[in-house]
mmCIF file of C-alpha atoms in Angstrom:
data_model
loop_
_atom_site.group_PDB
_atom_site.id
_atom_site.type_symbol
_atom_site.label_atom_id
_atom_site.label_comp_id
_atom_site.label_asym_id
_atom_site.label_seq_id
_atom_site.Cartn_x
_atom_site.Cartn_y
_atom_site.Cartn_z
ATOM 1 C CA UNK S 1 0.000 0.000 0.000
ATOM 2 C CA UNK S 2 1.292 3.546 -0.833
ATOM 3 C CA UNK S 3 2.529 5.543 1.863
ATOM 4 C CA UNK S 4 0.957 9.097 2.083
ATOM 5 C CA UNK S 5 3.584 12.112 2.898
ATOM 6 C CA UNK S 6 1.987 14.117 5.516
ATOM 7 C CA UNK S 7 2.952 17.484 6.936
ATOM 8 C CA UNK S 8 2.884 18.429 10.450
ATOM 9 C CA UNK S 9 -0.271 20.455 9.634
ATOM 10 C CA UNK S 10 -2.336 17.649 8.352
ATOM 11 C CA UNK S 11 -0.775 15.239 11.442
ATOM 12 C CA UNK S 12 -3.036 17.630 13.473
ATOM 13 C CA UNK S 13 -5.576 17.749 11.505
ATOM 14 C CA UNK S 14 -5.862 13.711 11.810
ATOM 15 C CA UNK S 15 -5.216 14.069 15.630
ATOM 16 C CA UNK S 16 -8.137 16.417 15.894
ATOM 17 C CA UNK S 17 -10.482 14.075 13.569
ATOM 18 C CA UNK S 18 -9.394 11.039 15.844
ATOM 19 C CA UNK S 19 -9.599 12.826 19.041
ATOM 20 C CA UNK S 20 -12.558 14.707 18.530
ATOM 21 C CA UNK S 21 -15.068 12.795 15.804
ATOM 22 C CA UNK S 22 -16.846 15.375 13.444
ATOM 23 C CA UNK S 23 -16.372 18.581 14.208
ATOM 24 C CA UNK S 24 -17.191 21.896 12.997
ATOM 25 C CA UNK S 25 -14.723 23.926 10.608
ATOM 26 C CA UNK S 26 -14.491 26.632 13.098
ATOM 27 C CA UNK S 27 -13.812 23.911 16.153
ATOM 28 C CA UNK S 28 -10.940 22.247 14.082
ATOM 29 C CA UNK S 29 -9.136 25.336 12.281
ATOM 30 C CA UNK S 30 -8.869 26.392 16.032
ATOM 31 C CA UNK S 31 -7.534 23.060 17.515
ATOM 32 C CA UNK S 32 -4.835 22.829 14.496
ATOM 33 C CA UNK S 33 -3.738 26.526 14.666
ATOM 34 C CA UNK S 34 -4.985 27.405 10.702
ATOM 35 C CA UNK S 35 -7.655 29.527 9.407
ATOM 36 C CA UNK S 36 -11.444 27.331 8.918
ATOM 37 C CA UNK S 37 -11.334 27.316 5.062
ATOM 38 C CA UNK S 38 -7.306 25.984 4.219
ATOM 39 C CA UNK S 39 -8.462 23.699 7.038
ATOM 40 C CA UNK S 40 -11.338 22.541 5.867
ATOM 41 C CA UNK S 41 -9.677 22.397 2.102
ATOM 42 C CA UNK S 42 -6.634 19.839 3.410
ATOM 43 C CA UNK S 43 -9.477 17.992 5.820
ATOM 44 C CA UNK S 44 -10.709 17.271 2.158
ATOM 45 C CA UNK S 45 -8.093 16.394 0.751
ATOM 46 C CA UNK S 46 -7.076 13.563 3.714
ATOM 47 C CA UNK S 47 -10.816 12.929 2.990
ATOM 48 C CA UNK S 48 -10.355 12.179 -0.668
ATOM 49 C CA UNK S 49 -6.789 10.419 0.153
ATOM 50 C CA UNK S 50 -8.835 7.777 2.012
ATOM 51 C CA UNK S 51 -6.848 8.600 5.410
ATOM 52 C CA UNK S 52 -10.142 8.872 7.083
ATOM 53 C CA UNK S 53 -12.396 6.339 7.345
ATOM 54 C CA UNK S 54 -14.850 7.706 9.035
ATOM 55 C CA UNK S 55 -16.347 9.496 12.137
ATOM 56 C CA UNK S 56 -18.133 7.906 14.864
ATOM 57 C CA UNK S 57 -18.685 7.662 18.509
ATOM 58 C CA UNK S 58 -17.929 5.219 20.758
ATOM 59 C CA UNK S 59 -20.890 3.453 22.604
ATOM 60 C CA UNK S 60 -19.712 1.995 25.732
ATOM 61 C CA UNK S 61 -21.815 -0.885 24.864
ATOM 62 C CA UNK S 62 -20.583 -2.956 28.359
ATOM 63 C CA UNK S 63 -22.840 -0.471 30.428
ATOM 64 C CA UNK S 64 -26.130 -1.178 28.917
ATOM 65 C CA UNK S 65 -25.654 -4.688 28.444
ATOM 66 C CA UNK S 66 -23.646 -8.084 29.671
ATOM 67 C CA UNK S 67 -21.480 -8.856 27.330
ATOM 68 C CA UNK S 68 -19.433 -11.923 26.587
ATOM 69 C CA UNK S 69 -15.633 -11.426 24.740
ATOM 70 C CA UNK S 70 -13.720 -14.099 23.496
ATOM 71 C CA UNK S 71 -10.771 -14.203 21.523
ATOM 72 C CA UNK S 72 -10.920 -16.955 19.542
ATOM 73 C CA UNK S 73 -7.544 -18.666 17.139
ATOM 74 C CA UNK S 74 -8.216 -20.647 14.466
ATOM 75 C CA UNK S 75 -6.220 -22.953 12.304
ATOM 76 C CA UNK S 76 -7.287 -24.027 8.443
ATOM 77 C CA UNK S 77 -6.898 -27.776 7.282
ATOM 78 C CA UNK S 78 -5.617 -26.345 4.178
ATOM 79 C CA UNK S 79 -3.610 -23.523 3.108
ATOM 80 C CA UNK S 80 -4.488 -22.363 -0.322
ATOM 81 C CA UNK S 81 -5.327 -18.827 -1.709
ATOM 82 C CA UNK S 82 -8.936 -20.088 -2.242
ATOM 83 C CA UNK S 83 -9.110 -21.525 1.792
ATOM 84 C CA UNK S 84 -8.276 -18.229 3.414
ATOM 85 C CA UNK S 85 -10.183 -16.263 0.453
ATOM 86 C CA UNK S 86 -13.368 -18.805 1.318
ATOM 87 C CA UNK S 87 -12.934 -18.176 5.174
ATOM 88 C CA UNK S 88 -12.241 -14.324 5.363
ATOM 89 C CA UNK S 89 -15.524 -14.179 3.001
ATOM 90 C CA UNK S 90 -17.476 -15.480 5.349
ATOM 91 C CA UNK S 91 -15.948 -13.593 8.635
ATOM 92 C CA UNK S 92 -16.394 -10.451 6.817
ATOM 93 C CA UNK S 93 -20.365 -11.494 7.146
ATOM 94 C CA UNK S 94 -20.514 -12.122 10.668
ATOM 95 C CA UNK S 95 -21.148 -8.788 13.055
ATOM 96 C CA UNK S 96 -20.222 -10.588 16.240
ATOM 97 C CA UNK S 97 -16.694 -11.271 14.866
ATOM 98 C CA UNK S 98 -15.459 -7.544 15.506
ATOM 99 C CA UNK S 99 -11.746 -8.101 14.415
ATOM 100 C CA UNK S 100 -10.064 -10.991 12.372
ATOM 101 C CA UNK S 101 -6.509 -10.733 12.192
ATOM 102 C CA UNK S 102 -4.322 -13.264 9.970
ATOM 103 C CA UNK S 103 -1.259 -14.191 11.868
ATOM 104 C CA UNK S 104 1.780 -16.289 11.262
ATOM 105 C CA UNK S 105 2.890 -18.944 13.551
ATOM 106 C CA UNK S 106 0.996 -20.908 15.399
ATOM 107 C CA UNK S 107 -2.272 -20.419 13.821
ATOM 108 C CA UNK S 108 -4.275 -18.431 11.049
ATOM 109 C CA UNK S 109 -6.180 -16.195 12.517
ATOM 110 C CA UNK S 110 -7.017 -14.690 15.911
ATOM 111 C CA UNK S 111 -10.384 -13.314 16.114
ATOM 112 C CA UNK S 112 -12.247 -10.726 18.510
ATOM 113 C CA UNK S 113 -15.978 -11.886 19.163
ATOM 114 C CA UNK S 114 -18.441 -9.899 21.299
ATOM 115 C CA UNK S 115 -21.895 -11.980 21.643
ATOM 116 C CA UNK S 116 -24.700 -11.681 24.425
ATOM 117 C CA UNK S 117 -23.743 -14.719 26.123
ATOM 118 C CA UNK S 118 -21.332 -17.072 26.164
ATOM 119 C CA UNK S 119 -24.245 -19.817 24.795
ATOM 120 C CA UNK S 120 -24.366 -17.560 21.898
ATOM 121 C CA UNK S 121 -21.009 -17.666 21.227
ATOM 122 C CA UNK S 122 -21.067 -21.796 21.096
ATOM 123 C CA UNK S 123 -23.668 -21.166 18.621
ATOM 124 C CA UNK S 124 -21.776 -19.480 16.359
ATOM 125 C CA UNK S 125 -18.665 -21.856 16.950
ATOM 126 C CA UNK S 126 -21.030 -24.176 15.874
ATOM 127 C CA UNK S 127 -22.685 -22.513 13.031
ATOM 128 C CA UNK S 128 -19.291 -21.939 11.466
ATOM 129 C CA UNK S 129 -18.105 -25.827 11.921
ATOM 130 C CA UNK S 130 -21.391 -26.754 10.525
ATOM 131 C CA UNK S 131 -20.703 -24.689 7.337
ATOM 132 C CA UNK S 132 -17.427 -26.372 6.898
ATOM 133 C CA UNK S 133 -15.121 -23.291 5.805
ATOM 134 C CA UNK S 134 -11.885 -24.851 6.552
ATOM 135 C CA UNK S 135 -11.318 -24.433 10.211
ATOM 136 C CA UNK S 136 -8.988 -27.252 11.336
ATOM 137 C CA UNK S 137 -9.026 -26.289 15.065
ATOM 138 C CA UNK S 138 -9.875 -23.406 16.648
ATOM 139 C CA UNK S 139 -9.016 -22.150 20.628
ATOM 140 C CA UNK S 140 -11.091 -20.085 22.510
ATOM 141 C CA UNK S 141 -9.679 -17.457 25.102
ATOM 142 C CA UNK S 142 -12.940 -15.829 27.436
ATOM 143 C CA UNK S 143 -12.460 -12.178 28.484
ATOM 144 C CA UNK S 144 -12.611 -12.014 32.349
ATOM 145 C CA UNK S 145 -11.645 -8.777 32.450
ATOM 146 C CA UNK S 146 -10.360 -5.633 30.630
ATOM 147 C CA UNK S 147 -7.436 -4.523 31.965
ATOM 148 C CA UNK S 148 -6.972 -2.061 29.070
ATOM 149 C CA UNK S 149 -8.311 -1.396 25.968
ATOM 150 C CA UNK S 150 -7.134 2.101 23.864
ATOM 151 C CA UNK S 151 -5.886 2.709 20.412
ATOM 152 C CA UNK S 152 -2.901 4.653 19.495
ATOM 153 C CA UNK S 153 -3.523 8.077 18.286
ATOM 154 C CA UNK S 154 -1.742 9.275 15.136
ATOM 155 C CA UNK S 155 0.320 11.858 17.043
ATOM 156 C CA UNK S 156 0.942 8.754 19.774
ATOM 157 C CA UNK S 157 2.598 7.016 17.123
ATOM 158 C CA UNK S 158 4.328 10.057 15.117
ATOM 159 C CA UNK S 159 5.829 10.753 18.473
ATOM 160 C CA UNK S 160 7.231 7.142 19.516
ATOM 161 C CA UNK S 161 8.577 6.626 15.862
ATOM 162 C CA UNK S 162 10.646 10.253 16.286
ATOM 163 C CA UNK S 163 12.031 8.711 19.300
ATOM 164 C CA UNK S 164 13.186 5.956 18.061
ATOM 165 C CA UNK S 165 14.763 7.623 14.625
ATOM 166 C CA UNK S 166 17.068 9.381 16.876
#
């Protein structure tokens, strides 16, 4: 994937967008230090660039209902282009699988699931076995507890790769 050369004017401007959500043009020319409309022109252009994704909030989803987390690994019996492009297909599908990650090593894929209950989550174990997509064996890890759960923020990670360019 191309790399996009940013400046340290549009590094706040994605700070701002990931800190904040959607904001007004007014609200973000004034957190980044730049008049509202070469602002709003460059917020645009990141836009068009496809370095923002999108704006949303997050629902801390935990405090209106019990939830059940499991990280999940799974291992195909077969390792052709077509297996993982058959399997991804159909985790793409499925809402309760919140990340899929492929991994080398010990197994294929590690998996985030969030389901109602853990019952519900056998069900969709099952479900997927049933539908025989390749999974060879599979591990489940339950979430007893969140110890910590953040995402690095573009300046976060502009900052820590400085460092370490020393």
């Amino acid at each position: 994937m191309k790399k996009v050369a940013l400046d340290a004017v549009d590094v706040r401007i994605l700070s701002a967008v990931q800190q904040h959500g959607q904001i007004s043009k007014n609200r973000l020319a004034e957190l980044v230090n730049l008049s509202p409309t070469p602002c709003w022109l460059r917020l645009t252009k990141l836009k068009k660039a496809g370095l923002i994704t999108g704006c949303r909030g997050q629902v801390a989803i935990d405090r209106i209902l019990d939830l059940t987390k499991v990280f999940l690994t799974i291992s195909l019996n077969a390792h052709k282009k077509s297996d993982f492009d058959r399997f991804e297909k159909r985790i793409q599908s499925i809402d309760e699988i919140v990340e899929c990650c492929a991994t080398g090593g010990g197994c294929d894929y590690v998996l985030k699931v969030i389901t109602t209950s853990l019952s519900d989550f056998q069900a969709l174990i099952e479900q997927l076995l049933d539908e025989e997509i390749g999974i060879d064996r599979y591990y489940i890890y339950v979430v007893t507890k969140e110890v910590k759960s953040t995402s690095l923020t573009l300046s976060q990670l502009m900052e820590i790769k400085s460092r370490t360019n020393v």
